[in-house]
C-alpha cells in the first residue's frame, strides 16, 4: 500500500497536488478539512461545533478528527492506499494514525512537506477566499491565526516523521507540474 502524508501550512497546495496524485496512483483522498466542510453543509451536530472553531482559525479537537479518519479507513478496506491531506495536524493525531494503520499492517510510506513562506501563503489564501466562499479564507486575521496554529501545533508533526526517517520536504513555490514531479521523485524512492 502507498500511504502518503501530504504536509504543509494552509495554502501550501496540498489539495491541488492530492488531486493529481489520486489520478496517477488511484489512491483514496482523505482530507479532514473536506470531511468537516461536508458535515457543515449537511448541518450535523458535529459540523455545527466544528464550524465555530474553523471560522475562528482554530483546530477542531483531536478525538473528532481521529474518529472521522478511523471511520473512513474502515469504509475503504480494499483501497490501494491513502493520501492524508490536512491530517495529522498534531503529534497526538500522528500517534493515533500509526495505531490505526498498525492494525491494518499498512504503515505510512512517508511524509512529503510543501514549503511555502508565510507572505506567499497569506496572498494565496486571500485569493482563494475570493471564489472559494470559504469564510476562513476571506479574513486576513483568521488566516494569520491559522498560520499561527500551524506553527504552534502542526509543525512539530514533521519531527515525529523525521524520527521515523519518513520525512522529505520540497519547495512548494513553482508550477503545479514542477512540484508534482518533485513529489513523484520522492514516491519512486519508497
Ligand atoms: P487549510 O487550507 O487551512 O489547510 P483545511 O481544509 O485542511 O484547510 O482545514 C480547514 C480547517 O478545518 C482548519 O483550519 C481546522 O479548523 C479544521 N481541521 C482540518 N483538519 C483538521 C485536523 N486534522 N485537526 C484539527 N482541525 C482540523
GROMACS .gro file of C-alpha atoms and ligand atoms in nm:
model
  217
    1UNK     CA    1   0.000   0.000   0.000
    2UNK     CA    2   0.110   0.356  -0.069
    3UNK     CA    3   0.012   0.570   0.229
    4UNK     CA    4   0.122   0.929   0.193
    5UNK     CA    5   0.101   1.218   0.433
    6UNK     CA    6   0.098   1.543   0.240
    7UNK     CA    7   0.212   1.813   0.476
    8UNK     CA    8   0.239   2.188   0.482
    9UNK     CA    9   0.072   2.504   0.606
   10UNK     CA   10  -0.272   2.623   0.491
   11UNK     CA   11  -0.246   2.730   0.128
   12UNK     CA   12   0.069   2.525   0.054
   13UNK     CA   13  -0.102   2.338  -0.231
   14UNK     CA   14  -0.183   2.005  -0.066
   15UNK     CA   15  -0.531   1.985  -0.218
   16UNK     CA   16  -0.406   2.063  -0.570
   17UNK     CA   17  -0.131   1.803  -0.555
   18UNK     CA   18  -0.364   1.547  -0.395
   19UNK     CA   19  -0.594   1.563  -0.698
   20UNK     CA   20  -0.304   1.481  -0.931
   21UNK     CA   21  -0.176   1.202  -0.706
   22UNK     CA   22  -0.520   1.039  -0.685
   23UNK     CA   23  -0.536   1.024  -1.065
   24UNK     CA   24  -0.187   0.884  -1.105
   25UNK     CA   25  -0.184   0.628  -0.824
   26UNK     CA   26  -0.555   0.551  -0.767
   27UNK     CA   27  -0.538   0.646  -0.400
   28UNK     CA   28  -0.822   0.744  -0.170
   29UNK     CA   29  -0.801   1.111  -0.068
   30UNK     CA   30  -0.872   1.175   0.299
   31UNK     CA   31  -0.888   1.549   0.369
   32UNK     CA   32  -1.016   1.621   0.718
   33UNK     CA   33  -1.093   1.979   0.610
   34UNK     CA   34  -1.316   1.850   0.325
   35UNK     CA   35  -1.486   1.597   0.555
   36UNK     CA   36  -1.554   1.870   0.812
   37UNK     CA   37  -1.693   2.105   0.545
   38UNK     CA   38  -1.920   1.815   0.436
   39UNK     CA   39  -2.051   1.786   0.792
   40UNK     CA   40  -2.113   2.163   0.799
   41UNK     CA   41  -2.306   2.161   0.472
   42UNK     CA   42  -2.519   1.870   0.597
   43UNK     CA   43  -2.591   2.067   0.914
   44UNK     CA   44  -2.488   1.785   1.151
   45UNK     CA   45  -2.422   1.850   1.518
   46UNK     CA   46  -2.053   1.776   1.464
   47UNK     CA   47  -2.049   2.024   1.176
   48UNK     CA   48  -2.207   2.297   1.387
   49UNK     CA   49  -1.948   2.251   1.662
   50UNK     CA   50  -1.657   2.234   1.416
   51UNK     CA   51  -1.772   2.541   1.225
   52UNK     CA   52  -1.725   2.770   1.526
   53UNK     CA   53  -1.363   2.662   1.562
   54UNK     CA   54  -1.286   2.659   1.189
   55UNK     CA   55  -1.428   3.007   1.134
   56UNK     CA   56  -1.205   3.125   1.416
   57UNK     CA   57  -0.892   2.966   1.265
   58UNK     CA   58  -0.857   2.705   1.541
   59UNK     CA   59  -0.809   2.331   1.517
   60UNK     CA   60  -1.101   2.103   1.597
   61UNK     CA   61  -1.040   1.852   1.881
   62UNK     CA   62  -0.813   1.554   1.808
   63UNK     CA   63  -1.078   1.298   1.910
   64UNK     CA   64  -1.318   1.434   1.647
   65UNK     CA   65  -1.080   1.411   1.351
   66UNK     CA   66  -0.926   1.080   1.464
   67UNK     CA   67  -1.277   0.932   1.479
   68UNK     CA   68  -1.351   1.058   1.127
   69UNK     CA   69  -1.031   0.908   0.985
   70UNK     CA   70  -1.087   0.576   1.161
   71UNK     CA   71  -1.434   0.559   1.008
   72UNK     CA   72  -1.301   0.635   0.656
   73UNK     CA   73  -1.026   0.372   0.685
   74UNK     CA   74  -1.288   0.111   0.779
   75UNK     CA   75  -1.512   0.221   0.492
   76UNK     CA   76  -1.230   0.173   0.235
   77UNK     CA   77  -1.089  -0.166   0.325
   78UNK     CA   78  -0.984  -0.255  -0.031
   79UNK     CA   79  -0.804   0.073  -0.107
   80UNK     CA   80  -0.465   0.068  -0.282
   81UNK     CA   81  -0.356   0.338  -0.044
   82UNK     CA   82  -0.446   0.673   0.104
   83UNK     CA   83  -0.339   1.035   0.081
   84UNK     CA   84  -0.376   1.208   0.414
   85UNK     CA   85  -0.426   1.579   0.347
   86UNK     CA   86  -0.455   1.815   0.643
   87UNK     CA   87  -0.418   1.520   0.881
   88UNK     CA   88  -0.232   1.452   1.111
   89UNK     CA   89  -0.220   1.811   1.236
   90UNK     CA   90  -0.097   1.740   1.590
   91UNK     CA   91   0.151   1.487   1.730
   92UNK     CA   92  -0.140   1.313   1.910
   93UNK     CA   93  -0.314   1.269   1.572
   94UNK     CA   94   0.007   1.126   1.420
   95UNK     CA   95   0.038   0.874   1.704
   96UNK     CA   96  -0.326   0.773   1.667
   97UNK     CA   97  -0.283   0.729   1.289
   98UNK     CA   98   0.012   0.494   1.344
   99UNK     CA   99  -0.201   0.285   1.579
  100UNK     CA  100  -0.490   0.273   1.331
  101UNK     CA  101  -0.260   0.169   1.046
  102UNK     CA  102  -0.076  -0.089   1.258
  103UNK     CA  103  -0.394  -0.289   1.283
  104UNK     CA  104  -0.406  -0.293   0.902
  105UNK     CA  105  -0.038  -0.376   0.859
  106UNK     CA  106  -0.012  -0.080   0.621
  107UNK     CA  107   0.220   0.183   0.770
  108UNK     CA  108   0.276   0.537   0.642
  109UNK     CA  109   0.516   0.522   0.344
  110UNK     CA  110   0.634   0.876   0.403
  111UNK     CA  111   0.552   1.237   0.470
  112UNK     CA  112   0.609   1.490   0.192
  113UNK     CA  113   0.614   1.852   0.307
  114UNK     CA  114   0.549   2.151   0.080
  115UNK     CA  115   0.747   2.455   0.192
  116UNK     CA  116   0.596   2.798   0.130
  117UNK     CA  117   0.674   3.120   0.320
  118UNK     CA  118   0.409   3.298   0.529
  119UNK     CA  119   0.371   3.603   0.300
  120UNK     CA  120   0.305   3.387  -0.005
  121UNK     CA  121   0.056   3.175   0.196
  122UNK     CA  122  -0.141   3.479   0.304
  123UNK     CA  123  -0.161   3.604  -0.056
  124UNK     CA  124  -0.273   3.264  -0.187
  125UNK     CA  125  -0.541   3.220   0.079
  126UNK     CA  126  -0.686   3.566   0.028
  127UNK     CA  127  -0.701   3.500  -0.346
  128UNK     CA  128  -0.866   3.159  -0.289
  129UNK     CA  129  -1.117   3.323  -0.050
  130UNK     CA  130  -1.243   3.542  -0.332
  131UNK     CA  131  -1.402   3.250  -0.514
  132UNK     CA  132  -1.397   2.952  -0.277
  133UNK     CA  133  -1.659   3.105  -0.048
  134UNK     CA  134  -1.464   2.964   0.248
  135UNK     CA  135  -1.516   3.202   0.541
  136UNK     CA  136  -1.177   3.106   0.688
  137UNK     CA  137  -1.004   3.224   0.368
  138UNK     CA  138  -1.174   3.563   0.346
  139UNK     CA  139  -1.033   3.730   0.654
  140UNK     CA  140  -0.662   3.820   0.699
  141UNK     CA  141  -0.692   3.793   1.078
  142UNK     CA  142  -0.828   3.436   1.059
  143UNK     CA  143  -0.561   3.345   0.803
  144UNK     CA  144  -0.288   3.465   1.038
  145UNK     CA  145  -0.444   3.267   1.324
  146UNK     CA  146  -0.443   2.951   1.111
  147UNK     CA  147  -0.078   3.002   1.022
  148UNK     CA  148  -0.002   3.051   1.393
  149UNK     CA  149  -0.193   2.730   1.487
  150UNK     CA  150   0.012   2.557   1.220
  151UNK     CA  151   0.343   2.684   1.356
  152UNK     CA  152   0.250   2.604   1.719
  153UNK     CA  153   0.071   2.269   1.691
  154UNK     CA  154   0.124   2.124   1.346
  155UNK     CA  155   0.488   2.200   1.258
  156UNK     CA  156   0.607   1.955   1.534
  157UNK     CA  157   0.441   1.670   1.340
  158UNK     CA  158   0.733   1.693   1.093
  159UNK     CA  159   0.970   1.595   1.377
  160UNK     CA  160   0.753   1.294   1.452
  161UNK     CA  161   0.806   1.157   1.099
  162UNK     CA  162   1.172   1.268   1.092
  163UNK     CA  163   1.218   1.043   1.396
  164UNK     CA  164   1.091   0.753   1.183
  165UNK     CA  165   1.310   0.854   0.884
  166UNK     CA  166   0.998   0.918   0.681
  167UNK     CA  167   1.019   1.294   0.626
  168UNK     CA  168   1.108   1.471   0.299
  169UNK     CA  169   1.044   1.834   0.211
  170UNK     CA  170   1.028   2.014  -0.122
  171UNK     CA  171   0.989   2.372  -0.238
  172UNK     CA  172   0.616   2.447  -0.269
  173UNK     CA  173   0.675   2.754  -0.488
  174UNK     CA  174   0.686   2.682  -0.861
  175UNK     CA  175   0.448   2.548  -1.122
  176UNK     CA  176   0.196   2.280  -1.024
  177UNK     CA  177   0.372   2.035  -1.256
  178UNK     CA  178   0.722   2.108  -1.124
  179UNK     CA  179   0.601   2.041  -0.772
  180UNK     CA  180   0.419   1.727  -0.886
  181UNK     CA  181   0.743   1.599  -1.047
  182UNK     CA  182   0.933   1.656  -0.723
  183UNK     CA  183   0.668   1.461  -0.530
  184UNK     CA  184   0.682   1.175  -0.780
  185UNK     CA  185   1.060   1.156  -0.748
  186UNK     CA  186   1.019   1.102  -0.375
  187UNK     CA  187   0.744   0.840  -0.422
  188UNK     CA  188   0.963   0.643  -0.658
  189UNK     CA  189   1.230   0.624  -0.387
  190UNK     CA  190   0.995   0.434  -0.150
  191LIG     P1  191  -0.624   2.465   0.511
  191LIG     O1  192  -0.634   2.521   0.374
  191LIG     O2  193  -0.632   2.572   0.617
  191LIG     O3  194  -0.511   2.371   0.532
  191LIG     P2  195  -0.822   2.256   0.564
  191LIG     O4  196  -0.933   2.244   0.469
  191LIG     O5  197  -0.723   2.145   0.572
  191LIG     O6  198  -0.758   2.394   0.533
  191LIG     O7  199  -0.881   2.277   0.713
  191LIG     C1  200  -0.972   2.382   0.743
  191LIG     C2  201  -0.997   2.384   0.894
  191LIG     O8  202  -1.053   2.260   0.938
  191LIG     C3  203  -0.873   2.403   0.984
  191LIG     O9  204  -0.839   2.538   0.999
  191LIG     C4  205  -0.921   2.338   1.114
  191LIG    O10  206  -1.008   2.423   1.185
  191LIG     C5  207  -1.004   2.221   1.066
  191LIG     N1  208  -0.925   2.097   1.053
  191LIG     C6  209  -0.899   2.032   0.937
  191LIG     N2  210  -0.824   1.922   0.959
  191LIG     C7  211  -0.801   1.918   1.093
  191LIG     C8  212  -0.728   1.832   1.179
  191LIG     N3  213  -0.663   1.726   1.130
  191LIG     N4  214  -0.724   1.860   1.311
  191LIG     C9  215  -0.789   1.965   1.361
  191LIG     N5  216  -0.859   2.052   1.287
  191LIG    C10  217  -0.865   2.030   1.154
   0.00000   0.00000   0.00000
